[in-house]
């Protein structure tokens, strides 16, 4: 299928959103729908239940598909004009990072060539670079390079840590402080420039609509630089459970992370995450940012108390229900 005008999410267009079921992907699908109520949005997922919240969006076409299978990926992309790639993992072996962040972009570039799709918006991360300190960042770097070398009309976005009602970051620190008497924390002086998920989603959709962003790398960062310790403190304060922070030396932090990696399920913090934090997660200032897309980034204080405080509000309601003996 021949691509239409570069980055057009106008009526009748068909966009594939790989990773559309995730935290950022769900916001992207909502913004795409708001922008073009009649354009179709194709979202592949490994498991149908991961797309439950997307089903409320009438123009989203959820497909259970393995995007690591060339034939399945080609089927997902059939009839699409453009692709947004948000597929990523935060934890895993070097091989897993290679599979998801490097092999998939290679596969995607080939599938786009076969389908005649040129327009791709790919979400990477701040801190990428050949000498980046973690498997996560190095594999993201390699994925970017593959897509940049491919015959695509590509826009890359590099966000700092992303916050929003369903984030796995501030919500996690808030939950931990609700149950723990203190917060042991390694890497507390690591610096971030948190950015709101709605701003990132809007940026992705605006990129798709703006031919001038082809070839650009856009840094998505919020208005303030905060350390990890400050973020933990704010999450505790806004959720009503601020606990003292116990700074841990990096060596102990790595040991703690190793123990977490040995437990079943996703670790709260892996050694690779700790390694990523050696690079400041803040905008370089030499590349275009959200302002170049006409987006005035929201600050953490404008948004996060609303959803972190909600937890407390619900807890208060639960207490009142208990008093009233209603569940
Ligand atoms: N969240 C942040 O703070 C942050 C910061 C910087 C950059 N980013 C980047 O932003 C993008 C979106 O992140 P997110 O927070 O929305 O991630 P997320 O919530 O973890 O979502 C990941 C998505 O990728 C898919 N996925 C995960 N592992 C997969 C695998 N092995 N094979 C195929 N699909 C897989 C999932 O789909 P199914 O489970 O439905 O198959 C899901 O839709 C990523 O590129 C991430 O690196 C995020």
Short mmCIF file of C-alpha atoms and ligand atoms in Angstrom, two decimals, residues 17-26 43-51 65-68 85-90 96 99-101 104 122-126 136 140 157-163 167-169 195 197 200 281, ligand 1:
data_model
loop_
_atom_site.label_atom_id
_atom_site.label_comp_id
_atom_site.label_asym_id
_atom_site.label_seq_id
_atom_site.Cartn_x
_atom_site.Cartn_y
_atom_site.Cartn_z
CA UNK A 17 0.12 1.60 17.08
CA UNK A 18 2.57 -1.09 18.21
CA UNK A 19 2.59 -1.03 22.00
CA UNK A 20 -0.82 0.66 21.92
CA UNK A 21 -2.05 -1.29 24.95
CA UNK A 22 0.62 0.16 27.26
CA UNK A 23 0.66 3.18 29.55
CA UNK A 24 1.66 5.64 26.80
CA UNK A 25 -0.10 3.69 24.04
CA UNK A 26 -3.53 4.01 25.61
CA UNK A 43 -3.38 -2.16 17.87
CA UNK A 44 -1.67 -5.56 18.07
CA UNK A 45 -1.34 -7.21 21.46
CA UNK A 46 0.07 -10.46 22.81
CA UNK A 47 -3.00 -10.97 24.98
CA UNK A 48 -6.55 -9.76 24.30
CA UNK A 49 -7.08 -8.83 27.95
CA UNK A 50 -4.24 -6.28 27.76
CA UNK A 51 -6.48 -4.28 25.42
CA UNK A 65 -0.76 -10.90 17.04
CA UNK A 66 2.92 -11.62 17.57
CA UNK A 67 4.73 -8.59 16.18
CA UNK A 68 7.98 -10.59 16.27
CA UNK A 85 6.16 2.15 17.70
CA UNK A 86 5.94 2.10 21.50
CA UNK A 87 6.93 -1.51 22.15
CA UNK A 88 9.55 -1.72 24.87
CA UNK A 89 10.57 -3.52 28.03
CA UNK A 90 12.19 -2.06 31.14
CA UNK A 96 15.44 -9.83 25.66
CA UNK A 99 14.84 -8.93 20.75
CA UNK A 100 12.41 -6.12 21.63
CA UNK A 101 14.44 -2.93 21.08
CA UNK A 104 11.73 -5.55 16.30
CA UNK A 122 9.29 5.76 17.12
CA UNK A 123 9.49 6.34 20.85
CA UNK A 124 12.95 5.91 22.32
CA UNK A 125 14.26 7.38 25.60
CA UNK A 126 16.45 10.18 26.95
CA UNK A 136 18.07 -0.81 28.14
CA UNK A 140 17.31 1.63 22.50
CA UNK A 157 10.89 10.96 20.37
CA UNK A 158 13.01 10.67 23.49
CA UNK A 159 11.02 11.09 26.69
CA UNK A 160 12.29 11.45 30.24
CA UNK A 161 10.38 9.46 32.86
CA UNK A 162 6.66 9.70 32.16
CA UNK A 163 4.06 10.34 34.84
CA UNK A 167 2.22 5.29 35.78
CA UNK A 168 4.38 2.58 37.32
CA UNK A 169 6.71 5.12 38.85
CA UNK A 195 6.89 14.58 31.57
CA UNK A 197 1.79 11.15 29.59
CA UNK A 200 3.86 12.81 25.27
CA UNK A 281 17.52 11.68 32.34
N1 LIG B 1 6.99 5.00 30.90
C1 LIG B 1 8.08 5.76 30.95
O1 LIG B 1 8.39 6.40 31.99
C2 LIG B 1 8.97 5.90 29.74
C3 LIG B 1 10.10 6.76 29.80
C4 LIG B 1 10.90 6.89 28.67
C5 LIG B 1 10.60 6.21 27.50
N2 LIG B 1 9.51 5.39 27.47
C6 LIG B 1 9.22 4.67 26.23
O2 LIG B 1 7.88 4.90 25.86
C7 LIG B 1 7.37 3.75 25.18
C8 LIG B 1 6.07 3.29 25.83
O3 LIG B 1 6.33 2.94 27.17
P1 LIG B 1 5.17 2.49 28.17
O4 LIG B 1 5.52 3.01 29.52
O5 LIG B 1 3.83 2.78 27.59
O6 LIG B 1 5.40 0.92 28.19
P2 LIG B 1 4.39 -0.22 28.74
O7 LIG B 1 3.26 0.37 29.48
O8 LIG B 1 5.24 -1.21 29.43
O9 LIG B 1 3.80 -0.86 27.40
C9 LIG B 1 4.61 -1.67 26.61
C10 LIG B 1 3.85 -2.09 25.37
O10 LIG B 1 4.72 -2.92 24.61
C11 LIG B 1 4.12 -4.19 24.39
N3 LIG B 1 5.15 -5.20 24.70
C12 LIG B 1 5.88 -5.31 25.83
N4 LIG B 1 6.75 -6.34 25.72
C13 LIG B 1 6.55 -6.87 24.51
C14 LIG B 1 7.14 -7.95 23.81
N5 LIG B 1 8.09 -8.71 24.37
N6 LIG B 1 6.70 -8.22 22.57
C15 LIG B 1 5.73 -7.47 22.01
N7 LIG B 1 5.12 -6.43 22.62
C16 LIG B 1 5.53 -6.15 23.84
C17 LIG B 1 2.94 -4.30 25.33
O11 LIG B 1 1.89 -4.91 24.58
P3 LIG B 1 1.03 -6.21 25.04
O12 LIG B 1 1.39 -6.51 26.45
O13 LIG B 1 -0.39 -5.80 24.86
O14 LIG B 1 1.43 -7.25 24.05
C18 LIG B 1 2.59 -2.86 25.64
O15 LIG B 1 1.60 -2.39 24.76
C19 LIG B 1 8.50 2.72 25.22
O16 LIG B 1 9.24 2.81 24.04
C20 LIG B 1 9.36 3.18 26.39
O17 LIG B 1 10.70 2.76 26.29
C21 LIG B 1 8.69 5.21 28.55
#
